Amino acid sequence: MVLYQRGLVFFCRVLSLGVSCLLPTTRAWPQETPSPSVEVANHVESENPRDWLPNSTVLYAQIAPVSEWMEHPLREWLVETEAFKKIWRSPEVMKVRGGITVAEFAIGYKLDRLLKDLTEGGVYVAIDRETKGLVVLTKTKGEEWLSKYLEKALDYVRKDAKSKNQPEPIESAQYRGIEGYKLQNGIFAAIGPWLMFTNQGELAKAVIDRTVDPGLPTLRQARWTAITDTTWVRGASGTNQDRGTATASRLVNFEVDLATVRSVIGQNDLFSEQAKDFGAELILGGVLSVLRNAPVVAGSLDMDASGISIEVNAPSEEPWFAESREYYVGPSVSGRAPAAPKIVDSIATLGTYRNLSEMWLRAGDLFNQNVNDQLAQADNTLTTLFSGKDFGTDILGAIEPELQLIAKQQSFPEGGLHPTVQLPAFAFVAKLKKPEVMRRELKRIFQSFVGFLNITGAQEAQPQLELSMDRVGDNPVYFAEYVRDADRPYENGLPIQFNFSPTLAFLGDQVILASSVTLARELLDESLSPSQAKGSPPDVHTLLRLDATALRAVLESNENAMIAQNMLEKGHSRAEAKREIETLLGILSLFRSGTVEMSFQNKASLSLRVDAMIESK
Amino acid sequence: MSEKRIDDTHARVSHKLSEIDPEIAWQAWQPSPESPWNGERARLLFRRGGFGASPEDLEYALKHSPSQVVDRMLGDFVGKRNDEFERESSQIASSVRAGGDAERLGAWWLHRMLHSPSPLVEKMTLFWHGHFATGADKVTDSELMYAQNQLFRTHALGDFRELVHAISKDAAMLIYLDSESNRKAHPNENYARELMELFCLGEGNYSEHDVQELARCFTGWEVRRKMFRFNPYQHDSGMKSLLGTKDIESGEAAIDVVLRHAEMPFFVVEKLFRFLVCDEPRPSRSLLQPLVNRFIESGYKTESVVRQILESELMLSLWPVGKKIRSPVELAVNLIRGLDATTNLDRLAKALKPLGQALFFPPNVKGWDGGRAWINSSTLIGRSNFVVDLLGDGNTRFHGGALDEWLKSQRISSLDGWMEWLSDSLLAVPLKPDEQLRWKEQISSSTNTNHWRAALITLSRNAKLQLS
Amino acid sequence: MKRRTFATGAISAAAGLAIDSTCQGRWMRTLASELHAQSSSPYRSDRVVVVIQLSGGNDGLNTVIPHRHELYRKARPKLGVSSTDVIEIADGLGLHPSMKSLDRVLSDGRLSIVQGVGYDSPNRSHFESMDIWQSCRHKKDRAPSGWIGRWISEYQASERPDSLGVHVGAESLPMAFLERGVQVPSVASLEQMRLKAKVEQVGSTDVGGDVASSLMKGDERGASEGDDAELGLLGFVETSTSAAIAASERLEMTLAQTAAPTGFPSSRLSEKLQVISRLILAGVSTQIYYVTLDGFDTHANQPAAHEALLRQWSEAVAAFTDRMKEAGHEDRVLVMTFSEFGRRVAENASLGTDHGAAAPMFLAGPKLPNLLVGDHPSLSDLDDGDLKFGIDFRAVYAAVIEDWLGTSSLKSLDGDYRRSATGLQLFKNRS
């Protein structure tokens, strides 16, 4: 019971977190249709920071000029949204804006214009291992422009300090003919039309050295960057089936020397062989194997009028996966997601490869002693729960590793009683290994499970389940529905349990476990109809699709509960809470759908791709 | 009339309760030039009759008389039910109830305590929750706990006898006292005993034989499908006598016999006295006598006794100041209301547990003992940490904004000003000059560099914050 | 009108009879403890008992194992632990191999195993049996009340700043602590006992002086009347506050001194015992701590689960007693472990065992005269397939309350178990 409630709270929180994470990104959308440009490198011709950065660089990122971020067509819409206006008018932002206005006046330049001119040729960020420093290089409008406005800015800072009776804030020094300025912990220097900013003097020197002396070893010669140049990176980037790449603009490119990062960070939880956390292993197991072995990782962020996509790629080799991780990647990295059924208005569908039985039985190799002790206890409880069947071998072992999960909003009859909090229905679909044996086994286990729920429910004064059986075509559907108390008025609507009608159904060799019998029936109907699209994109190991419209519908049907929740959690008045929830729903209405896709391409690379599709106006 | 006063500024503090004349104690207090109606008195009234004064409450109080303030605190009972508040509260209740988690009912109730336009009703609901203590840990069904809480609210200031009849058939109560089934062959003595010992009469006013007989009267009283039911086949229809009355026909008649016992009004009035006036010492019977008379004359209306106590010479003479230890709920709600703050109520409800007063989870059927029992090392550390956590919670806002802004709006600009404001509005007993000095030293040596916050945190370690 | 005097003789006299209720309660308690003070030794208010409850029913037969016994091998064809694996403690009797961390405790003579503990007409329901162990009462005919709760109500003195009992854990307060008028803190983590946002205690020594001054000024607001020896409310809160701050400072000091207590494994039980060790070392005056370890209901696939639990228990107990010894507290801190019942002698068909009856209890910490107390229950003379008990658990409690704490066990145990307690010779050598 408490679990349902917590689940809901968590669900709402995750959602609001997810949406608010997207906010800062969406704010940067440009106003005009961006010009088709895929390579940031286009902005740089003869000069390239790759030739100036030391070969001990471990992270290198190229970021598009500010103008490209600011001129996205959706920016106009965004600044009109309530959420943006609220932030824009908040006291914190007002204070910053006030300061900016003063500075703008002193320098004689509008900030947005200044940023555009400052980054006209792109922004380049690097982290260096040797000096433990960060350096940012921007190619500005031109050498003359830079020296003029750098001087103005420095003047302004000096005057500001003087007016506050503070000591001279800027130190300056010459190094190989380049003037460097130190303000607090930051160092600035103009190198031709380039502005360099770094937090380490040694790094500043290293960069200046290389602009003068081409013989020094540079990032371009670093061995690891050779790998990011190979086909797996280029091959993996930027083909989304849902929309063409013609209008996509690449806003960020980055590459990381993972081998060095690993050696610097050393043995920590992320890179240790035995996992401490069961959940993390279940979700990320195979990815961790790659992170533990891959020499490099590279990625990009693209944006066009229809949405944004983030992609991260790393090389991947079969021997990197220990035998114990076969449950995740499949034999010879052959594990692939099954084709997901197309259910109308589903909130989310997930298809993935995960051999749960193998994972359970290999737990000894995968986890440390502590997790294993807990698993041993869980095994004992679960085996008792499943009428003496061994949980790892008999229950998890009964299904094939191609798994599907579907979530969909439930509809409740108009006018009649419905649950006060409406939760989506969930279904789990997998193929049975020995259908003829397992169908009967599972049916019996399902019956005892319902009995168990009734007994424990009775102890906690919870409603009782009634077991029934039905058929869709030739396929049996076993389900249990909560029974209403005849004497109870339910003046507060139905309790949260009435969202559930646990269901077990079979379709040929497939088993369906659903939280609601309606969803199970729908899945059977869909699968029986001939129009059902089969087949999954090749190489895809995990595919998660989210439908923002359906998700919003679920949240809207729970708006009152969410408002009450917000009032309790934030101490808001009803009006404040309502405003916040409406803002959240408003932001959500920006999106149409999202996908997360993980694939092992040609077994030679791992690619993770997140797409968010914008709701077109 | 004006000569009959307790309130002689020089003498008042030395008065022992035993030396106070009962006739003067309970007459209505009248203001006079030497003891005017002021902030100190209004704050005491709000502390005892509610959960402390918000700046807005105080403003109202000073423009009105004490009895108008009590009227306002009674809200509901003088017909000024605030529909908007009730709608808001019931929406929260609906969402919380849907989840079925009794712990979260506490958050809903705290919202009422903080924002209800009739705080006295909530205060008395809390009183009855402690008096007829029932714990969700055993009842488990949050709907039953909610229903019981509403029952307390409905009867909070009404006829005590009606409340006893209603609670005797309350499903949560009967489940808590193992009286879901009460069979002829095995009369359950649990509820019978507590009805006399804890709810109506007190120990020593009945015999073991009375317990057995009363238990027989309740045979056939059951809880089925979460509701009270009378099962005539399980009722013991034999001869029963109780507290000297013979031939009792039914459980209801037996309750009436208990309620007619001469000790009943003394027992109830003394508990109200302890709740509203002071933790110790125990009042004499002669001091209680006028209240008992009023209780009986009014037809056992709780409101009449509560009103008489709150508007009395004894109360507004300021004699009770500092003579009660704040319960965790009082401390928390007083603090938040006093600072005009809002915060995460789910967290607040949970934070009360380590302080010893989780709402809907009283420690046992005797409820919270209160007084000195609130205090031990772990609860005192908890009380201080509670203040630190409250200030550190990102959801804590002061009049909807940050503490600094709120201070500005209150025209508090210096640390001294803030300390004075805090001690006026949060402390019942003022700090002595040397205590003031030490407090200031503590603020300056606090690891928290924000002086405004440091002042509150250091104050949370002062014993005087625990007094009401 | 004539000014009426406030105090009248008659009323004063009446008030003299109306003694402050709290204070009366305390008098009665003092009286009660005097009446009950028939315990064999004086009250040792510095002694500590840490109760570990193994929830779910520990399989005693696979904990203290008669490994060579023919009937054991027969009853446990699959679950039986082989003679080569056990840790031999007596002829034919061995501990489960996962308990090897107790080696040192064993060789130091700081462990006692009380064999075949249970009670008459055993109940096989977890809840009911646990209630019996915690309430020491068979029938649920009265309001819930536990043995520790009753002990606390008898011995809690108001001068003691700390509660006599503390429950460590996030679960709800065990029934053992319940008793009218007794409120026991549940400490979910050490953070609950530490003051957040440190403040330098400027002139903290003044606090005591302040209390004294408020004591002298009897007319101070908040001062109470009645018994002169009684501190007023304000004085009481002030004394308690300085005690709380002092305890928290001592705790901070022990935390700073032993930044990472060595030897404590990472497990839930170990974390709880670590909290207790720090409270004890900080000088908190609590006498009974209570923790639970759940998961012993091993109906299926028992071997791995049971092994993990026994390992967790023995590692935690070993680390805790080591820590106490290292800090010189071994002679005042006793760890007592029990479970609501043992399990059936015969294993079931899913590699597990079902609810049973008698099982061993464990005492550890101080030097204890006898490793084995009582006889191992007979494997042939069974009660419906379960081991018969030889020692009533209340006799063990009585020995701890009387001989270890030096207090009376009559009220706490709701009966007189002193004679059987003496027979056990838990703390004294058999003469």
CSV table of N, CA and C in Angstrom, one decimal, chain B residues 3 5-6 12-13 15-23 40 190 194 197-198 280-282 321-325 354 356 363-364 368-369 372 375-378 380-381 384-385 388-389 435 438 441-442 445 447 458 461 463-464 466-467, chain C residues 1 3-4 6-7 11-12 15 19-22 143 161-162 178-183 185 191-203 206 210 217 219 221-222 224-225 230-234 236-238 240-241 244 248:
chain,number,residue,atom,x,y,z
B,3,GLU,N,-11.1,44.8,42.0
B,3,GLU,CA,-10.2,44.5,43.0
B,3,GLU,C,-9.9,43.0,43.1
B,5,ARG,N,-8.4,40.3,41.8
B,5,ARG,CA,-7.5,40.0,40.7
B,5,ARG,C,-6.4,39.1,41.2
B,6,ILE,N,-5.9,38.3,40.3
B,6,ILE,CA,-4.7,37.6,40.6
B,6,ILE,C,-3.5,38.4,40.2
B,12,ARG,N,2.3,38.2,41.3
B,12,ARG,CA,1.7,37.1,40.6
B,12,ARG,C,2.6,35.9,40.5
B,13,VAL,N,3.9,36.1,40.3
B,13,VAL,CA,4.8,35.0,40.1
B,13,VAL,C,5.0,34.1,41.3
B,15,HIS,N,2.6,33.4,43.4
B,15,HIS,CA,1.4,32.7,43.8
B,15,HIS,C,1.5,31.2,43.6
B,16,LYS,N,1.3,30.5,44.6
B,16,LYS,CA,1.2,29.0,44.4
B,16,LYS,C,-0.2,28.7,43.9
B,17,LEU,N,-0.3,27.6,43.2
B,17,LEU,CA,-1.6,27.3,42.7
B,17,LEU,C,-2.6,27.0,43.9
B,18,SER,N,-2.0,26.4,44.9
B,18,SER,CA,-2.8,26.1,46.0
B,18,SER,C,-3.3,27.3,46.8
B,19,GLU,N,-2.7,28.4,46.5
B,19,GLU,CA,-3.1,29.6,47.3
B,19,GLU,C,-4.1,30.5,46.5
B,20,ILE,N,-4.4,30.0,45.3
B,20,ILE,CA,-5.3,30.8,44.5
B,20,ILE,C,-6.8,30.5,44.8
B,21,ASP,N,-7.5,31.6,45.0
B,21,ASP,CA,-8.9,31.5,45.3
B,21,ASP,C,-9.7,31.0,44.1
B,22,PRO,N,-10.4,29.8,44.2
B,22,PRO,CA,-11.1,29.3,43.1
B,22,PRO,C,-12.1,30.3,42.5
B,23,GLU,N,-12.8,31.0,43.4
B,23,GLU,CA,-13.9,31.9,42.9
B,23,GLU,C,-13.3,33.0,42.0
B,40,GLU,N,1.6,40.1,25.2
B,40,GLU,CA,2.0,39.0,26.0
B,40,GLU,C,0.8,38.1,26.3
B,190,ASN,N,-10.9,-5.3,27.9
B,190,ASN,CA,-10.0,-4.2,27.6
B,190,ASN,C,-10.7,-2.9,27.5
B,194,GLU,N,-10.6,0.4,30.1
B,194,GLU,CA,-10.1,1.8,29.7
B,194,GLU,C,-11.2,2.8,29.7
B,197,GLU,N,-11.1,3.6,33.4
B,197,GLU,CA,-9.8,4.1,33.9
B,197,GLU,C,-9.3,5.3,33.2
B,198,LEU,N,-9.3,5.2,31.9
B,198,LEU,CA,-8.6,6.3,31.1
B,198,LEU,C,-9.5,7.3,30.5
B,280,GLU,N,2.1,20.9,36.0
B,280,GLU,CA,2.1,20.6,37.4
B,280,GLU,C,2.0,21.9,38.2
B,281,PRO,N,1.6,21.9,39.4
B,281,PRO,CA,1.2,20.7,40.2
B,281,PRO,C,-0.3,20.3,39.8
B,282,ARG,N,-0.7,19.3,40.5
B,282,ARG,CA,-2.1,18.9,40.3
B,282,ARG,C,-3.0,19.8,41.0
B,321,VAL,N,2.0,31.2,32.4
B,321,VAL,CA,3.1,31.4,31.5
B,321,VAL,C,4.3,30.5,32.0
B,322,GLY,N,4.8,29.7,31.1
B,322,GLY,CA,6.0,28.9,31.4
B,322,GLY,C,5.7,27.7,32.2
B,323,LYS,N,4.5,27.4,32.4
B,323,LYS,CA,4.1,26.3,33.3
B,323,LYS,C,3.7,25.0,32.5
B,324,LYS,N,3.9,25.1,31.2
B,324,LYS,CA,3.7,23.8,30.4
B,324,LYS,C,4.9,23.6,29.6
B,325,ILE,N,5.3,22.4,29.3
B,325,ILE,CA,6.3,22.1,28.3
B,325,ILE,C,5.6,21.9,27.0
B,354,PRO,N,10.7,11.2,16.0
B,354,PRO,CA,11.8,11.2,16.9
B,354,PRO,C,11.7,12.1,18.1
B,356,GLY,N,8.9,12.3,19.7
B,356,GLY,CA,8.0,11.6,20.6
B,356,GLY,C,6.5,11.8,20.4
B,363,PRO,N,2.0,6.5,21.7
B,363,PRO,CA,2.8,5.4,22.2
B,363,PRO,C,2.0,4.2,22.8
B,364,ASN,N,0.9,4.5,23.4
B,364,ASN,CA,0.0,3.4,23.9
B,364,ASN,C,-1.4,4.0,24.2
B,368,TRP,N,-0.2,10.4,25.1
B,368,TRP,CA,1.1,11.1,25.5
B,368,TRP,C,1.0,11.6,26.9
B,369,ASP,N,1.9,11.2,27.7
B,369,ASP,CA,1.8,11.7,29.1
B,369,ASP,C,2.1,13.2,29.2
B,372,ARG,N,6.9,16.5,31.8
B,372,ARG,CA,8.3,16.2,31.8
B,372,ARG,C,8.6,15.0,30.9
B,375,ILE,N,10.6,15.3,27.7
B,375,ILE,CA,12.0,15.7,27.7
B,375,ILE,C,13.0,14.6,28.0
B,376,ASN,N,13.9,14.3,27.1
B,376,ASN,CA,15.1,13.5,27.5
B,376,ASN,C,16.2,13.9,26.5
B,377,SER,N,17.4,13.3,26.7
B,377,SER,CA,18.5,13.7,25.8
B,377,SER,C,18.1,13.6,24.3
B,378,SER,N,17.5,12.5,24.0
B,378,SER,CA,17.3,12.3,22.5
B,378,SER,C,16.2,13.2,22.0
B,380,LEU,N,15.5,16.2,23.2
B,380,LEU,CA,16.0,17.6,23.2
B,380,LEU,C,17.0,17.8,22.0
B,381,ILE,N,17.8,16.8,21.8
B,381,ILE,CA,18.7,17.0,20.6
B,381,ILE,C,17.8,17.0,19.3
B,384,SER,N,16.3,20.5,18.8
B,384,SER,CA,17.2,21.4,18.2
B,384,SER,C,17.5,21.1,16.7
B,385,ASN,N,17.7,19.8,16.4
B,385,ASN,CA,17.9,19.4,15.0
B,385,ASN,C,16.7,19.7,14.2
B,388,VAL,N,17.1,23.1,13.0
B,388,VAL,CA,18.1,23.2,12.0
B,388,VAL,C,17.6,22.7,10.6
B,389,ASP,N,16.9,21.5,10.7
B,389,ASP,CA,16.4,20.9,9.5
B,389,ASP,C,15.3,21.8,8.8
B,435,GLU,N,21.5,35.8,30.1
B,435,GLU,CA,21.1,34.8,29.0
B,435,GLU,C,21.2,35.4,27.6
B,438,ARG,N,24.7,35.7,26.6
B,438,ARG,CA,25.3,34.4,26.2
B,438,ARG,C,24.8,33.9,24.8
B,441,GLU,N,26.7,35.7,22.2
B,441,GLU,CA,28.0,35.1,22.0
B,441,GLU,C,27.9,33.8,21.2
B,442,GLN,N,26.9,33.0,21.5
B,442,GLN,CA,26.8,31.8,20.8
B,442,GLN,C,26.5,32.0,19.3
B,445,SER,N,29.7,32.8,17.6
B,445,SER,CA,30.6,31.7,17.5
B,445,SER,C,30.0,30.5,16.7
B,447,THR,N,28.9,28.0,13.8
B,447,THR,CA,29.6,27.7,12.5
B,447,THR,C,28.7,28.2,11.3
B,458,THR,N,20.7,28.7,17.7
B,458,THR,CA,21.2,28.7,19.1
B,458,THR,C,20.0,28.8,20.0
B,461,ARG,N,18.5,25.6,21.4
B,461,ARG,CA,19.2,24.9,22.4
B,461,ARG,C,18.9,25.6,23.8
B,463,ALA,N,16.6,26.2,27.0
B,463,ALA,CA,15.5,25.5,27.6
B,463,ALA,C,14.2,26.3,27.5
B,464,LYS,N,14.3,27.6,27.5
B,464,LYS,CA,13.1,28.4,27.5
B,464,LYS,C,12.2,28.2,26.3
B,466,GLN,N,11.4,25.5,25.1
B,466,GLN,CA,10.5,24.3,25.3
B,466,GLN,C,9.3,24.6,26.2
B,467,LEU,N,9.3,25.8,26.8
B,467,LEU,CA,8.2,26.2,27.7
B,467,LEU,C,7.1,26.9,26.9
C,1,MET,N,-15.2,47.7,48.3
C,1,MET,CA,-15.1,46.3,48.5
C,1,MET,C,-13.8,45.9,49.2
C,3,ARG,N,-10.6,44.0,49.7
C,3,ARG,CA,-9.7,43.2,48.9
C,3,ARG,C,-9.6,41.8,49.4
C,4,ARG,N,-9.9,40.8,48.6
C,4,ARG,CA,-9.8,39.4,49.1
C,4,ARG,C,-8.4,38.9,49.1
C,6,PHE,N,-5.8,36.1,48.6
C,6,PHE,CA,-5.8,35.1,47.6
C,6,PHE,C,-5.7,33.7,48.2
C,7,ALA,N,-4.8,33.6,49.2
C,7,ALA,CA,-4.7,32.3,49.8
C,7,ALA,C,-5.5,32.2,51.1
C,11,ILE,N,-7.8,26.2,51.8
C,11,ILE,CA,-7.4,25.8,50.4
C,11,ILE,C,-6.0,25.3,50.5
C,12,SER,N,-5.1,25.9,51.2
C,12,SER,CA,-3.7,25.5,51.3
C,12,SER,C,-3.7,24.0,51.8
C,15,ALA,N,-4.7,21.7,49.2
C,15,ALA,CA,-3.6,21.6,48.2
C,15,ALA,C,-2.5,20.7,48.7
C,19,ILE,N,-1.1,16.1,45.9
C,19,ILE,CA,0.4,16.1,45.5
C,19,ILE,C,0.5,16.0,44.0
C,20,ASP,N,1.4,16.7,43.5
C,20,ASP,CA,1.7,16.7,42.1
C,20,ASP,C,1.8,15.2,41.6
C,21,SER,N,1.0,15.0,40.5
C,21,SER,CA,0.8,13.7,40.0
C,21,SER,C,2.1,13.0,39.6
C,22,THR,N,2.9,13.7,38.9
C,22,THR,CA,4.2,13.1,38.4
C,22,THR,C,5.0,12.7,39.6
C,143,ALA,N,-3.9,-4.6,27.8
C,143,ALA,CA,-3.2,-3.7,26.9
C,143,ALA,C,-1.8,-4.2,26.7
C,161,PRO,N,19.2,11.6,32.7
C,161,PRO,CA,18.8,12.3,31.5
C,161,PRO,C,18.4,11.4,30.3
C,162,ASP,N,18.9,10.2,30.3
C,162,ASP,CA,18.7,9.4,29.1
C,162,ASP,C,17.6,8.4,29.5
C,178,LEU,N,6.7,-1.6,25.3
C,178,LEU,CA,5.5,-0.9,25.6
C,178,LEU,C,5.1,-1.1,27.1
C,179,GLU,N,4.6,0.0,27.6
C,179,GLU,CA,4.0,0.0,28.9
C,179,GLU,C,3.5,1.4,29.1
C,180,ARG,N,2.4,1.5,29.8
C,180,ARG,CA,1.7,2.8,30.1
C,180,ARG,C,2.7,3.7,30.7
C,181,GLY,N,2.7,4.9,30.2
C,181,GLY,CA,3.5,5.9,30.8
C,181,GLY,C,5.0,5.8,30.5
C,182,VAL,N,5.3,4.9,29.7
C,182,VAL,CA,6.7,4.7,29.3
C,182,VAL,C,6.9,5.2,27.9
C,183,GLN,N,7.8,6.1,27.6
C,183,GLN,CA,8.1,6.5,26.3
C,183,GLN,C,9.5,6.2,26.0
C,185,PRO,N,12.7,6.1,23.2
C,185,PRO,CA,13.1,6.6,21.8
C,185,PRO,C,13.5,5.5,20.9
C,191,GLU,N,22.7,9.9,13.7
C,191,GLU,CA,22.5,11.3,13.4
C,191,GLU,C,21.4,11.9,14.4
C,192,GLN,N,20.5,11.0,14.7
C,192,GLN,CA,19.4,11.4,15.6
C,192,GLN,C,19.9,11.8,17.0
C,193,MET,N,21.1,11.3,17.4
C,193,MET,CA,21.7,11.6,18.7
C,193,MET,C,22.8,12.7,18.6
C,194,ARG,N,23.0,13.3,17.4
C,194,ARG,CA,24.0,14.3,17.2
C,194,ARG,C,23.4,15.6,17.0
C,195,LEU,N,23.9,16.7,17.6
C,195,LEU,CA,23.4,18.0,17.3
C,195,LEU,C,23.9,18.5,16.0
C,196,LYS,N,23.0,18.9,15.2
C,196,LYS,CA,23.4,19.4,13.9
C,196,LYS,C,23.8,20.9,14.0
C,197,ALA,N,24.5,21.4,13.0
C,197,ALA,CA,24.9,22.8,13.1
C,197,ALA,C,25.6,23.2,14.4
C,198,LYS,N,26.9,22.9,14.4
C,198,LYS,CA,27.6,23.0,15.6
C,198,LYS,C,27.7,24.5,16.1
C,199,VAL,N,27.6,24.6,17.4
C,199,VAL,CA,27.8,25.9,18.0
C,199,VAL,C,28.8,25.7,19.1
C,200,GLU,N,29.8,26.6,19.1
C,200,GLU,CA,30.8,26.5,20.2
C,200,GLU,C,30.1,26.8,21.4
C,201,GLN,N,30.3,25.9,22.4
C,201,GLN,CA,29.5,26.1,23.7
C,201,GLN,C,30.2,27.2,24.5
C,202,VAL,N,30.0,28.4,24.1
C,202,VAL,CA,30.5,29.5,24.9
C,202,VAL,C,30.0,29.5,26.3
C,203,GLY,N,30.9,29.4,27.2
C,203,GLY,CA,30.5,29.4,28.6
C,203,GLY,C,29.5,28.3,28.9
C,206,ASP,N,28.6,27.5,32.3
C,206,ASP,CA,27.7,28.4,33.0
C,206,ASP,C,26.3,27.7,33.2
C,210,ASP,N,23.6,28.3,36.0
C,210,ASP,CA,22.3,28.9,35.7
C,210,ASP,C,21.2,28.0,36.4
C,217,LYS,N,16.1,30.6,43.1
C,217,LYS,CA,15.0,31.5,42.9
C,217,LYS,C,13.7,30.7,42.8
C,219,ASP,N,10.9,31.6,43.0
C,219,ASP,CA,9.7,32.4,42.5
C,219,ASP,C,9.8,32.6,41.0
C,221,ARG,N,9.3,32.2,37.2
C,221,ARG,CA,8.2,31.6,36.4
C,221,ARG,C,8.6,30.2,35.9
C,222,GLY,N,7.8,29.3,35.9
C,222,GLY,CA,8.1,28.0,35.4
C,222,GLY,C,8.6,27.1,36.6
C,224,SER,N,8.1,25.0,39.8
C,224,SER,CA,6.9,24.3,40.3
C,224,SER,C,6.9,24.3,41.8
C,225,GLU,N,5.8,24.0,42.3
C,225,GLU,CA,5.7,24.0,43.8
C,225,GLU,C,5.5,22.6,44.3
C,230,GLU,N,12.0,19.0,44.3
C,230,GLU,CA,11.7,18.9,42.9
C,230,GLU,C,12.2,20.2,42.2
C,231,LEU,N,12.9,20.0,41.1
C,231,LEU,CA,13.2,21.1,40.2
C,231,LEU,C,11.9,21.7,39.6
C,232,GLY,N,11.9,23.0,39.4
C,232,GLY,CA,10.8,23.5,38.6
C,232,GLY,C,10.9,23.0,37.2
C,233,LEU,N,9.8,23.3,36.4
C,233,LEU,CA,9.8,22.8,35.0
C,233,LEU,C,11.0,23.4,34.3
C,234,LEU,N,11.3,24.7,34.5
C,234,LEU,CA,12.4,25.3,33.8
C,234,LEU,C,13.7,24.7,34.2
C,236,PHE,N,14.2,21.9,35.4
C,236,PHE,CA,14.3,20.5,34.9
C,236,PHE,C,14.7,20.5,33.4
C,237,VAL,N,14.1,21.4,32.6
C,237,VAL,CA,14.5,21.4,31.2
C,237,VAL,C,15.9,21.8,31.0
C,238,GLU,N,16.3,22.8,31.9
C,238,GLU,CA,17.7,23.3,31.7
C,238,GLU,C,18.7,22.2,32.1
C,240,SER,N,18.2,19.0,31.9
C,240,SER,CA,18.1,18.0,30.8
C,240,SER,C,18.9,18.5,29.6
C,241,THR,N,18.7,19.8,29.3
C,241,THR,CA,19.4,20.4,28.1
C,241,THR,C,20.9,20.3,28.2
C,244,ALA,N,21.9,16.8,27.8
C,244,ALA,CA,21.8,16.4,26.4
C,244,ALA,C,23.0,16.9,25.6
C,248,SER,N,25.9,14.8,23.8
C,248,SER,CA,26.2,14.9,22.4
C,248,SER,C,27.6,15.3,22.1
